[in-house]
Short mmCIF file of C-alpha atoms in Angstrom, two decimals:
data_model
loop_
_atom_site.label_atom_id
_atom_site.label_comp_id
_atom_site.label_asym_id
_atom_site.label_seq_id
_atom_site.Cartn_x
_atom_site.Cartn_y
_atom_site.Cartn_z
CA UNK K 423 -0.12 0.26 0.16
CA UNK K 424 1.22 3.82 -0.61
CA UNK K 425 1.68 5.79 2.87
CA UNK K 426 2.03 9.71 2.58
CA UNK K 427 4.52 9.81 5.19
CA UNK K 428 5.12 13.83 3.54
CA UNK K 429 4.58 16.27 1.16
CA UNK K 430 7.54 15.19 -1.00
CA UNK K 431 7.54 10.91 -0.79
CA UNK K 432 6.16 8.42 -0.79
CA UNK K 433 6.75 5.06 0.99
CA UNK K 434 5.30 2.01 -1.11
CA UNK K 435 5.65 -1.34 1.92
CA UNK K 436 4.92 -4.47 0.64
CA UNK K 437 4.73 -7.85 1.97
CA UNK K 438 6.15 -10.87 0.17
CA UNK K 439 4.23 -14.18 1.58
CA UNK K 440 8.09 -15.90 0.60
CA UNK K 441 10.59 -13.79 1.68
CA UNK K 442 8.88 -10.49 3.79
CA UNK K 443 10.98 -8.62 2.60
CA UNK K 444 10.44 -5.07 3.12
CA UNK K 445 10.41 -2.54 -0.02
CA UNK K 446 10.08 1.47 0.14
CA UNK K 447 11.19 3.85 -2.21
CA UNK K 448 10.51 7.47 -3.79
CA UNK K 449 8.02 7.50 -6.24
CA UNK K 450 6.86 9.78 -8.36
CA UNK K 451 6.18 12.84 -7.06
CA UNK K 452 4.93 15.89 -8.73
CA UNK K 453 6.52 18.82 -6.61
CA UNK K 454 8.76 17.36 -6.99
CA UNK K 455 9.69 16.01 -9.88
CA UNK K 456 7.70 19.75 -11.22
CA UNK K 457 10.88 21.61 -10.92
CA UNK K 458 13.34 20.22 -12.76
CA UNK K 459 9.94 21.23 -15.41
CA UNK K 460 11.39 25.29 -15.38
CA UNK K 461 8.02 26.59 -16.07
CA UNK K 462 7.44 30.18 -15.96
CA UNK K 463 3.86 31.98 -15.76
CA UNK K 464 2.50 32.71 -18.74
CA UNK K 465 4.18 28.92 -20.11
CA UNK K 466 1.80 26.73 -23.12
CA UNK K 467 2.30 22.89 -21.62
CA UNK K 468 0.81 19.63 -22.08
CA UNK K 469 0.23 16.78 -20.01
CA UNK K 470 0.07 13.99 -22.86
CA UNK K 471 -1.41 10.67 -21.12
CA UNK K 472 -3.02 13.37 -17.82
CA UNK K 473 -4.99 9.75 -16.76
CA UNK K 474 -6.24 11.26 -13.09
CA UNK K 475 -4.87 14.41 -13.65
CA UNK K 476 -1.26 13.46 -10.73
CA UNK K 477 -0.32 16.21 -12.70
CA UNK K 478 -2.82 18.74 -13.31
CA UNK K 479 -3.27 20.95 -10.27
CA UNK K 480 0.91 21.70 -10.16
CA UNK K 481 1.22 22.39 -13.22
CA UNK K 482 -1.51 25.04 -13.52
CA UNK K 483 -0.48 26.34 -10.69
CA UNK K 484 3.71 27.05 -12.51
CA UNK K 485 1.92 28.33 -15.16
CA UNK K 486 -0.45 30.73 -12.92
CA UNK K 487 -3.57 31.84 -14.66
CA UNK K 488 -1.93 33.33 -17.43
CA UNK K 489 -1.18 30.17 -18.93
CA UNK K 490 -2.55 27.08 -20.42
CA UNK K 491 -2.30 23.45 -19.34
CA UNK K 492 -3.91 21.41 -22.01
CA UNK K 493 -4.68 17.79 -19.55
CA UNK K 494 -4.07 15.23 -22.75
CA UNK K 495 -6.27 11.77 -22.15
CA UNK K 496 -6.78 8.90 -25.14
CA UNK K 497 -9.79 7.64 -22.43
CA UNK K 498 -13.19 9.79 -23.20
CA UNK K 499 -14.25 9.19 -19.85
CA UNK K 500 -10.74 10.28 -18.43
CA UNK K 501 -10.70 13.68 -20.55
CA UNK K 502 -14.44 14.56 -19.15
CA UNK K 503 -13.65 13.28 -14.90
CA UNK K 504 -10.18 16.01 -15.50
CA UNK K 505 -12.40 19.03 -16.88
CA UNK K 506 -15.07 18.38 -13.90
CA UNK K 507 -11.73 18.30 -11.95
CA UNK K 508 -10.16 21.63 -13.16
CA UNK K 509 -13.28 23.68 -13.06
CA UNK K 510 -14.31 22.25 -8.53
CA UNK K 511 -10.80 23.73 -8.19
CA UNK K 512 -11.01 27.21 -10.16
CA UNK K 513 -8.17 25.84 -12.48
CA UNK K 514 -9.58 28.31 -15.18
CA UNK K 515 -6.65 27.85 -17.31
CA UNK K 516 -6.88 23.30 -17.46
CA UNK K 517 -8.46 22.44 -20.63
CA UNK K 518 -9.02 19.15 -21.48
CA UNK K 519 -8.23 17.26 -24.42
CA UNK K 520 -9.07 14.12 -25.85
CA UNK K 521 -7.37 12.61 -28.63
CA UNK K 522 -4.89 10.49 -29.11
CA UNK K 523 -1.47 11.35 -29.36
CA UNK K 524 -0.10 8.33 -31.47
CA UNK K 525 -2.03 9.77 -34.26
CA UNK K 526 -0.09 13.49 -36.21
CA UNK K 527 -2.82 15.51 -35.56
CA UNK K 528 -4.14 13.04 -33.49
CA UNK K 529 -4.27 15.47 -30.36
CA UNK K 530 -5.59 17.99 -31.08
CA UNK K 531 -2.74 21.09 -30.36
CA UNK K 532 -2.76 23.44 -33.04
CA UNK K 533 1.10 23.28 -33.99
CA UNK K 534 3.85 25.13 -32.35
CA UNK K 535 1.90 26.32 -29.97
CA UNK K 536 3.67 24.58 -26.60
CA UNK K 537 6.33 25.64 -24.52
CA UNK K 538 6.61 22.46 -22.79
CA UNK K 539 4.76 19.09 -22.61
CA UNK K 540 5.32 16.29 -20.57
CA UNK K 541 4.80 12.63 -20.06
CA UNK K 542 4.41 10.75 -16.41
CA UNK K 543 4.39 7.19 -16.47
CA UNK K 544 2.68 7.08 -19.56
CA UNK K 545 5.70 6.70 -22.50
CA UNK K 546 6.03 3.69 -22.16
CA UNK K 547 2.70 2.50 -23.19
CA UNK K 548 3.11 3.82 -27.13
CA UNK K 549 2.12 1.24 -28.99
CA UNK K 550 3.73 3.35 -31.94
CA UNK K 551 5.91 5.55 -29.62
CA UNK K 552 7.86 7.12 -33.32
CA UNK K 553 4.32 8.48 -34.14
CA UNK K 554 4.14 10.04 -30.81
CA UNK K 555 6.89 11.63 -30.26
CA UNK K 556 6.36 13.10 -34.00
CA UNK K 557 3.01 14.61 -32.82
CA UNK K 558 4.82 16.51 -29.75
CA UNK K 559 7.72 17.29 -31.66
CA UNK K 560 4.79 18.62 -33.97
CA UNK K 561 2.93 21.06 -30.98
CA UNK K 562 6.32 22.63 -29.53
CA UNK K 563 7.90 25.11 -30.81
CA UNK K 564 11.25 25.51 -31.00
CA UNK K 565 13.16 25.42 -28.82
CA UNK K 566 9.90 23.82 -26.48
CA UNK K 567 11.14 21.01 -23.88
CA UNK K 568 9.70 17.23 -23.37
CA UNK K 569 10.45 16.53 -20.20
CA UNK K 570 8.96 12.37 -20.07
CA UNK K 571 9.07 10.41 -16.69
CA UNK K 572 8.96 6.98 -16.42
CA UNK K 573 9.92 2.95 -14.83
CA UNK K 574 12.92 2.48 -15.07
CA UNK K 575 12.46 -1.41 -13.71
CA UNK K 576 8.65 -3.29 -12.81
CA UNK K 577 8.71 -2.89 -9.59
CA UNK K 578 6.45 -5.09 -6.84
CA UNK K 579 3.74 -5.72 -9.44
CA UNK K 580 3.68 -1.91 -10.07
CA UNK K 581 4.38 0.09 -13.18
CA UNK K 582 5.06 -1.68 -16.59
CA UNK K 583 5.88 -6.11 -16.85
CA UNK K 584 9.58 -6.76 -17.42
CA UNK K 585 8.93 -7.25 -21.14
CA UNK K 586 7.47 -4.37 -21.17
CA UNK K 587 9.54 -1.38 -19.56
CA UNK K 588 11.69 1.04 -21.83
CA UNK K 589 15.23 1.45 -20.64
CA UNK K 590 15.92 5.47 -20.45
CA UNK K 591 18.40 4.75 -22.99
CA UNK K 592 16.16 4.01 -25.57
CA UNK K 593 14.25 6.69 -24.71
CA UNK K 594 16.54 8.54 -25.71
CA UNK K 595 17.46 7.11 -28.58
CA UNK K 596 14.36 6.79 -29.55
CA UNK K 597 13.06 10.47 -28.90
CA UNK K 598 16.71 11.35 -31.15
CA UNK K 599 15.34 9.11 -33.94
CA UNK K 600 12.31 11.93 -34.81
CA UNK K 601 14.37 14.86 -34.17
CA UNK K 602 14.62 15.85 -30.33
CA UNK K 603 18.12 16.93 -28.78
CA UNK K 604 18.81 15.97 -24.98
CA UNK K 605 19.11 18.33 -22.86
CA UNK K 606 19.95 16.57 -19.68
CA UNK K 607 18.24 13.68 -17.40
CA UNK K 608 16.81 14.54 -13.98
CA UNK K 609 16.20 12.12 -10.46
CA UNK K 610 12.67 11.27 -10.97
CA UNK K 611 12.78 9.28 -8.32
CA UNK K 612 14.05 5.61 -6.54
CA UNK K 613 12.30 3.76 -9.67
CA UNK K 614 11.84 5.81 -12.73
CA UNK K 615 13.94 8.02 -14.69
CA UNK K 616 13.85 11.44 -16.22
CA UNK K 617 14.78 12.68 -19.84
CA UNK K 618 15.15 16.61 -20.58
CA UNK K 619 15.01 17.45 -24.44
CA UNK K 620 13.34 19.64 -26.25
CA UNK K 621 12.70 19.95 -30.55
CA UNK K 622 15.65 21.97 -32.12
#
């Protein structure tokens, strides 16, 4: 189970019936990981694979009321819920988008619209990673940043199955093949990696 022990760290505690080890570690925390995004008031950012909106509020605070947060989801029901959550929290800068990032033009975001894009715990799920990267590249302005945060391992039944893990090196190589330039890697927790890339 997850136990919240502070504003920035979550501890996962699991027990194996055979060996009974205690496994703990730092997991992705929006307030911590987002410090690597270097977003400014007025920026336009998209969260591709926003899910239930784990990063939505943090991104909204960082870009301010004058900014825009596209919360992109392929599942219509989640997109609707994202809109409801944003309205209930007064996040007028959040724009839920129902679309498919694995189709060029499928995200429905205009060309060159974004200052930054984030893909958190989603990259391993893309079936067509090359097309998804092309679509994200299309939506970014020149110099715009892409931040990929993904699982570095299959851990305790969480995240991807072992055969579906995309290594940091492979994610970097795939992004570079589609025209991104690598900037840096960053700490995203004990079981994740973080990549910062940009559109030249």
